[in-house]
Short mmCIF file of C-alpha atoms and ligand atoms in Angstrom, two decimals:
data_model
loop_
_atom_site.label_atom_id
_atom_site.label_comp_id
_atom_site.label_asym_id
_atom_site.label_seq_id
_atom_site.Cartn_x
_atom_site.Cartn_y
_atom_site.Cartn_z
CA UNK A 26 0.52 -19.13 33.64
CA UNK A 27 0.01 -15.39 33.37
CA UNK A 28 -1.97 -14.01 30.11
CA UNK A 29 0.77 -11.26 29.53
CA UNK A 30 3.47 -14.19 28.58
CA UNK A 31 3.26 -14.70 24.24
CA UNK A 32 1.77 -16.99 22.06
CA UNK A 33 4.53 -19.47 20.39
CA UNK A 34 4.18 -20.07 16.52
CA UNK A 35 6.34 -22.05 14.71
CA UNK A 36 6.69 -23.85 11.01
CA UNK A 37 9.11 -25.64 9.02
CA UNK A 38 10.34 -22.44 7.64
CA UNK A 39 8.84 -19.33 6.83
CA UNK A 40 5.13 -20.55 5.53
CA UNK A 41 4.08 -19.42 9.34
CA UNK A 42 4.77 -16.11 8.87
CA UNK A 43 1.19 -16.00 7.10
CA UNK A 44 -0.72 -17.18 10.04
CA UNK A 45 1.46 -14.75 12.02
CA UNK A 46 0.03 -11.81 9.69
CA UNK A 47 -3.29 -12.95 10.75
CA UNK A 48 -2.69 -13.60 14.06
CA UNK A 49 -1.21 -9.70 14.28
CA UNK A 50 -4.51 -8.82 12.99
CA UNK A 51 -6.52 -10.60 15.26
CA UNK A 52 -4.68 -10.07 18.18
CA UNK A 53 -2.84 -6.88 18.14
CA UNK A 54 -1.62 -7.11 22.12
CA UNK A 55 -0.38 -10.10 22.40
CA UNK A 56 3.17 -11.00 22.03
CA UNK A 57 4.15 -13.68 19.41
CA UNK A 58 7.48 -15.60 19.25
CA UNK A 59 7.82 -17.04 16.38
CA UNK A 60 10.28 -19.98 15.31
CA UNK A 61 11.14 -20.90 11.63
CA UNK A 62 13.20 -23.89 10.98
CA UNK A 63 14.44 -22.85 8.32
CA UNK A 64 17.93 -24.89 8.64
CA UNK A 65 15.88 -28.08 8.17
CA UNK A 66 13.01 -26.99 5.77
CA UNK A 67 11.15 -28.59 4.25
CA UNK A 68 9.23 -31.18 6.52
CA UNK A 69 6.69 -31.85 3.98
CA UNK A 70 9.14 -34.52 1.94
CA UNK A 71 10.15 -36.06 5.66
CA UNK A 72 9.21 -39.42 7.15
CA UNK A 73 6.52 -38.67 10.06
CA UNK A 74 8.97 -40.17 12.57
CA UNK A 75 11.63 -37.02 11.43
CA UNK A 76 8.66 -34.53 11.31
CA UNK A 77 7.46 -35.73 15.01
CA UNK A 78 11.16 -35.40 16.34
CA UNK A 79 11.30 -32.39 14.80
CA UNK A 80 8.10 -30.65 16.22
CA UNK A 81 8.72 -31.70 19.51
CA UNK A 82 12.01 -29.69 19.76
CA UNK A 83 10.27 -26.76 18.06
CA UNK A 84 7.88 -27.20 21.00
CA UNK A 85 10.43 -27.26 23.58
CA UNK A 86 12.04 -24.52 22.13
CA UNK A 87 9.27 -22.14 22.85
CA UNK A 88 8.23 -23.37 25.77
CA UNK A 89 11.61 -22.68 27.48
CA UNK A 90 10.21 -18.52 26.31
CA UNK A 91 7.08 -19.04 29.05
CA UNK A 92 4.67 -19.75 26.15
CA UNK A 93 0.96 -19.53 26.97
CA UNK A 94 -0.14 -21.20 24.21
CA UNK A 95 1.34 -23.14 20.82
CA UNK A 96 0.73 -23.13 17.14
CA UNK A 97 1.68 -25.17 14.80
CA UNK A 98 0.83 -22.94 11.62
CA UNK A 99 2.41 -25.75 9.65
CA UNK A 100 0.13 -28.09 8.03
CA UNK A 101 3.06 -30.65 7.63
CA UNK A 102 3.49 -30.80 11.57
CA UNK A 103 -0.45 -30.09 12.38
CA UNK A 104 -1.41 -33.69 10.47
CA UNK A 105 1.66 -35.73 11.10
CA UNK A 106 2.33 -34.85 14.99
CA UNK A 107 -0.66 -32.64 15.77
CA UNK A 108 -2.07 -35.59 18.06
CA UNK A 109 1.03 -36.10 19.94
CA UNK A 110 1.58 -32.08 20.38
CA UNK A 111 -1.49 -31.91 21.81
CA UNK A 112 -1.71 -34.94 24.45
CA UNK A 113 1.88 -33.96 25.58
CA UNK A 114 2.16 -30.32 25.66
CA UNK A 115 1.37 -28.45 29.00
CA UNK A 116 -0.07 -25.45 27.22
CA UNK A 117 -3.22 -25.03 25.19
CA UNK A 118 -2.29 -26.44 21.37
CA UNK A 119 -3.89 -26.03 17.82
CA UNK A 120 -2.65 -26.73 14.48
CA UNK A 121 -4.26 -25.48 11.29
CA UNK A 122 -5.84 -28.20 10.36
CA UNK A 123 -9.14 -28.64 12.39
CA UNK A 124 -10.42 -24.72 12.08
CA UNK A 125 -9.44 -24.71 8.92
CA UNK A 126 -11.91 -27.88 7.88
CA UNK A 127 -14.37 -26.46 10.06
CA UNK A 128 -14.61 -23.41 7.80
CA UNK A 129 -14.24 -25.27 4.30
CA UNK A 130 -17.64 -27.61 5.21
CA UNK A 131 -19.45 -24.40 6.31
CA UNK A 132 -18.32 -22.79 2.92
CA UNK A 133 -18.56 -25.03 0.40
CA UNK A 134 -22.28 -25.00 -1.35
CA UNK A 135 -21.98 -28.30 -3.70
CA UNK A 136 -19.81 -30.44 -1.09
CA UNK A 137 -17.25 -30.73 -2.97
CA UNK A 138 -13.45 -30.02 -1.40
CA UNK A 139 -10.77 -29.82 -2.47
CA UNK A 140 -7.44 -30.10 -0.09
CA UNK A 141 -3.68 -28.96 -1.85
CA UNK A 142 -0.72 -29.79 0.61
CA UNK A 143 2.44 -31.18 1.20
CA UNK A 144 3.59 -34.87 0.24
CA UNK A 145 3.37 -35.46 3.83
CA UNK A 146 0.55 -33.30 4.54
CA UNK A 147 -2.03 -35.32 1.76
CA UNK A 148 -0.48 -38.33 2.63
CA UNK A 149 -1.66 -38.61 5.84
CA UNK A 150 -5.60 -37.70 4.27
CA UNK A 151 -5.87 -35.63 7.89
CA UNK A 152 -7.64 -32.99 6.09
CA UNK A 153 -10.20 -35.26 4.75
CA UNK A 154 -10.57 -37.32 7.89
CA UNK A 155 -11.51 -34.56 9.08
CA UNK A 156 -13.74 -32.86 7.19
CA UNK A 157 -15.32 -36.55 6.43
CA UNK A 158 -16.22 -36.20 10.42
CA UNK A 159 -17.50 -33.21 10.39
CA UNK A 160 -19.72 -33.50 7.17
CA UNK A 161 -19.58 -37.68 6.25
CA UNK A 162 -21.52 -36.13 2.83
CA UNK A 163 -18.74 -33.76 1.54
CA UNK A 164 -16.89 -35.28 -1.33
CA UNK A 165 -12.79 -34.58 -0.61
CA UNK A 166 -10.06 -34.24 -3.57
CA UNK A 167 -6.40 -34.60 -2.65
CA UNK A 168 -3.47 -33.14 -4.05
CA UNK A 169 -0.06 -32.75 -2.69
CA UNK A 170 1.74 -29.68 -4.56
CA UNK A 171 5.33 -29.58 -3.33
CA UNK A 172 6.55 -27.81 -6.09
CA UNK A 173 4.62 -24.56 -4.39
CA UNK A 174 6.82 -24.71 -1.15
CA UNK A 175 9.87 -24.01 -3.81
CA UNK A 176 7.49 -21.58 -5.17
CA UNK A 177 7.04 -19.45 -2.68
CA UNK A 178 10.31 -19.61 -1.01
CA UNK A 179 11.86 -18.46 -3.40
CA UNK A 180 9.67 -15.07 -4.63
CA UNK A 181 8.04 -16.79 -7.42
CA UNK A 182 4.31 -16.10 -7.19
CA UNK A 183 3.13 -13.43 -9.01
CA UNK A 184 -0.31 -14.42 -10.78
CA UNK A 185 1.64 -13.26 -14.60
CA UNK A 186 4.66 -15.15 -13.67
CA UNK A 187 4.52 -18.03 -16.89
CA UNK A 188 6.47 -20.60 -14.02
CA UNK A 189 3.61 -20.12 -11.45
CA UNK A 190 0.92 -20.78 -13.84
CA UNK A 191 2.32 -23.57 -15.36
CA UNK A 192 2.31 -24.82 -12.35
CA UNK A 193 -0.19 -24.01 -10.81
CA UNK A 194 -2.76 -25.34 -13.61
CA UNK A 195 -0.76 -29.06 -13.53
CA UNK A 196 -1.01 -29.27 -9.74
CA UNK A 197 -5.05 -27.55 -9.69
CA UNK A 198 -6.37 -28.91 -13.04
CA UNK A 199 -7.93 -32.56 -11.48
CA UNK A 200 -10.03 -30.53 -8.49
CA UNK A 201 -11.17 -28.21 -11.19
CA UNK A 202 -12.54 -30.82 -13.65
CA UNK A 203 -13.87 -32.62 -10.11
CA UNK A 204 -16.20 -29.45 -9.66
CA UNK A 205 -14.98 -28.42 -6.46
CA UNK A 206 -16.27 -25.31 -5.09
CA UNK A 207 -13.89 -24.79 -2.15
CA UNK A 208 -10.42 -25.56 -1.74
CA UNK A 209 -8.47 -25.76 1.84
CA UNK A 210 -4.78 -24.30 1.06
CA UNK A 211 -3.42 -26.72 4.00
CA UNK A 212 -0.08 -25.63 3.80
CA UNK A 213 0.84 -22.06 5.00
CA UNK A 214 3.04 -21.22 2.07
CA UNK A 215 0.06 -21.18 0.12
CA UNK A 216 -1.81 -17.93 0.62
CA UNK A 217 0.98 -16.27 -1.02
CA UNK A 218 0.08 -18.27 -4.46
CA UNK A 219 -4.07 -17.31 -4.19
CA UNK A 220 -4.16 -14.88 -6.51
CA UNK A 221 -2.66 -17.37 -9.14
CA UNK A 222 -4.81 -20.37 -8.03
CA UNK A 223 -7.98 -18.09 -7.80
CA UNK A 224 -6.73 -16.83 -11.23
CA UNK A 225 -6.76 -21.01 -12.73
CA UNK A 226 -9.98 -21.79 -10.50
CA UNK A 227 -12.25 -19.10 -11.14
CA UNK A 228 -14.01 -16.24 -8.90
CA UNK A 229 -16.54 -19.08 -7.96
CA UNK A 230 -14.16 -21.08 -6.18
CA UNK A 231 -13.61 -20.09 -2.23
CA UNK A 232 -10.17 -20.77 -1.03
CA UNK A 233 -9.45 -21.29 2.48
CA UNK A 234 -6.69 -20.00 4.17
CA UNK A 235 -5.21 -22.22 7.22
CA UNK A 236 -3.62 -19.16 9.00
CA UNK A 237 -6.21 -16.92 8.73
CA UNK A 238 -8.52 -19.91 10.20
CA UNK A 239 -6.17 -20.77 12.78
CA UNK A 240 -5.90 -17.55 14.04
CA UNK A 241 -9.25 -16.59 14.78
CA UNK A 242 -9.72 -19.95 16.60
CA UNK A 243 -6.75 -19.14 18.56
CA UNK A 244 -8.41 -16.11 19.85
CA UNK A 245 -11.02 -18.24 21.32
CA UNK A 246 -9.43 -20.98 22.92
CA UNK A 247 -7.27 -17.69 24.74
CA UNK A 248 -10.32 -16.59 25.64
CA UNK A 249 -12.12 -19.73 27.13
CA UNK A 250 -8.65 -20.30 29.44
CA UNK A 251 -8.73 -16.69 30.88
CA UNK A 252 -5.43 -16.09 28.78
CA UNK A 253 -6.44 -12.72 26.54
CA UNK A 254 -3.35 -10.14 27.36
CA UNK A 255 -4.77 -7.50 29.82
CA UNK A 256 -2.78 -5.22 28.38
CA UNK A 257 -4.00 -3.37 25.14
CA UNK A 258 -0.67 -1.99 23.66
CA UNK A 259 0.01 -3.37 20.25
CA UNK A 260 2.76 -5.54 20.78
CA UNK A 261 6.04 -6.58 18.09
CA UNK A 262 6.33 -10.40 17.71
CA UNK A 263 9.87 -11.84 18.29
CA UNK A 264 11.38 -14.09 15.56
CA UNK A 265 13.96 -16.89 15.68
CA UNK A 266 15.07 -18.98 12.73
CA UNK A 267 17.58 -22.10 12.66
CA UNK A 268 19.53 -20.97 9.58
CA UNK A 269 20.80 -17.45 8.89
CA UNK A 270 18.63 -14.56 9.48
CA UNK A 271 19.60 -13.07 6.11
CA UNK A 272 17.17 -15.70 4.23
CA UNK A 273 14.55 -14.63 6.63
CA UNK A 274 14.90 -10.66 5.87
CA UNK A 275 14.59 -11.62 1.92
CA UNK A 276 11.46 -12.81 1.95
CA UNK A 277 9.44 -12.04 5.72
CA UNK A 278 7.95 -8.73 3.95
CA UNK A 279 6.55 -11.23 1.22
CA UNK A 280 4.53 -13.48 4.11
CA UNK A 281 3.79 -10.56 6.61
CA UNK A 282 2.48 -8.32 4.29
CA UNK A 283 4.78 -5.76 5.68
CA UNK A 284 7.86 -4.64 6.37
CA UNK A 285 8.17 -4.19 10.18
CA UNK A 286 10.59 -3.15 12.87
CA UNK A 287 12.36 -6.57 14.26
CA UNK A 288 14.84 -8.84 15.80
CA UNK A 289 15.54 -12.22 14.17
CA UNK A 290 18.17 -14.46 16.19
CA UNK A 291 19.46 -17.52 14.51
CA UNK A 292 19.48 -20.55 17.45
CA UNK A 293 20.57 -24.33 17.57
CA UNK A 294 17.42 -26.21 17.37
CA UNK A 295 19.08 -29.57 17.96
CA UNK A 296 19.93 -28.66 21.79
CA UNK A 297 16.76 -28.82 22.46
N1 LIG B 124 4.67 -24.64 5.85
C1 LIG B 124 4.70 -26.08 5.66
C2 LIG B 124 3.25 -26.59 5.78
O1 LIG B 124 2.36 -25.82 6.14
C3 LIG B 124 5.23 -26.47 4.30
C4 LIG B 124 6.69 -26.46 4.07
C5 LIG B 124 7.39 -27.76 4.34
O2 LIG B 124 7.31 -28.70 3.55
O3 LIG B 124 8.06 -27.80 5.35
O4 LIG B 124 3.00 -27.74 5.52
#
């Protein structure tokens, strides 16, 4: 495996994109190719037999690009299949959710958690298996929020937006009178609705970001396997999407922060 080949990302749809924005920041010279299903988003309302069959060909997919490493930057696929990705894959593997619990029971100060996900996501309680392993002290506070993913792919999340507060206060208002003083956004559409959560929570709630986690761990299991890029030119990640690319140029700027110079080619996932 040579360290110059790219680091594969992929998500149901476009949630990714904000641990791709991270994962630019982190690692400026590597090459990303990233893959968005966004012909068969959302995952997070699937059954975990769908979501499994479904990550493996997102897998496959990138591997057949020379990957050196996978993400999952979707915290659907990391809780539901993030096992089976990484006893089967012949790459180095992470999802979002084990850095991302990592950082919540370092954070938190009252250990009190709170996790907001997909159905599938809170329904498998991976987050709080998790952090319960870490920490067996920390108190955890589930909520799935599926109405965000609807959110956020389509524009609405402006903090003044009377829609995204609404809903953001029924979905948030249980880990707020629970006293939690950290809360995991463990699904990677999220970041894009902090402002309005932070907004409902208050300035002394931390909120944890899954792709900004994920990509500084990334950086360090590249490391530990010799697989850092040798060379330091900034590089321009690759994107490929399952439905057409116009529904990926209307709202990439949103999740990368920027609008960028790039190539988006729409593939059949199901071939692979
Ligand atoms: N980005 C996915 C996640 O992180 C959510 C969208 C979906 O339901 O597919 O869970």
């Amino acid at each position: 495996m040579s360290s110059s080949n790219a680091i594969g990302v992929f998500d149901s749809g476009l949630g990714g994109l904000s641990a791709v924005k991270e994962l630019m920041n982190v690692l400026p010279a590597e090459k990303i190719i990233y893959f968005g299903d966004t012909g068969r988003v959302p995952y997070g309302t699937r059954s975990r037999d769908t979501i499994r069959k479904y990550a493996f060909q997102d897998a496959e997919f990138l591997l057949k690009h020379n990957v050196k490493m996978i993400i999952a930057a979707c915290g659907t696929v990391s809780s539901v299949a993030g096992d089976a990705l990484e006893a089967r894959l012949p790459v180095p593997y992470t999802g979002v959710v084990n850095p991302t619990a990592y950082t919540a029971v370092r954070e938190t100060r009252n250990g009190k958690i709170g996790v907001i996900g997909t159905a599938a996501t809170v329904g498998s309680h991976s987050y709080k298996l998790r952090l319960q392993k870490l920490d067996p002290g920390v108190q955890v506070f589930e909520q799935a929020c599926p109405l965000f993913v609807s959110l956020v792919e389509n524009g609405i999340i402006h903090r003044d937006d009377q829609i995204t507060r609404l809903v953001v206060r029924r979905y948030m208002a249980d880990l707020k009178d629970n006293g939690v003083d950290t809360v995991i956004l463990g699904c990677t559409h999220f970041p894009l609705l902090r402002e309005a959560i932070s907004d409902y929570m208050g300035e002394g709630v931390t909120l944890v970001d899954s792709g900004r986690e994920t990509a500084g761990y990334a950086a360090k299991v590249l490391k530990e396997n010799g697989l850092l890029n040798d060379d330091t030119a900034v590089k321009r990640p690759e994107f490929f999407v399952s439905d057409t690319p116009e529904g990926f140029e209307n709202v990439a700027g949103l999740f990368l922060g920027r609008n960028m110079e790039h190539t988006v080619t729409q593939i059949d996932i199901e071939q692979y």
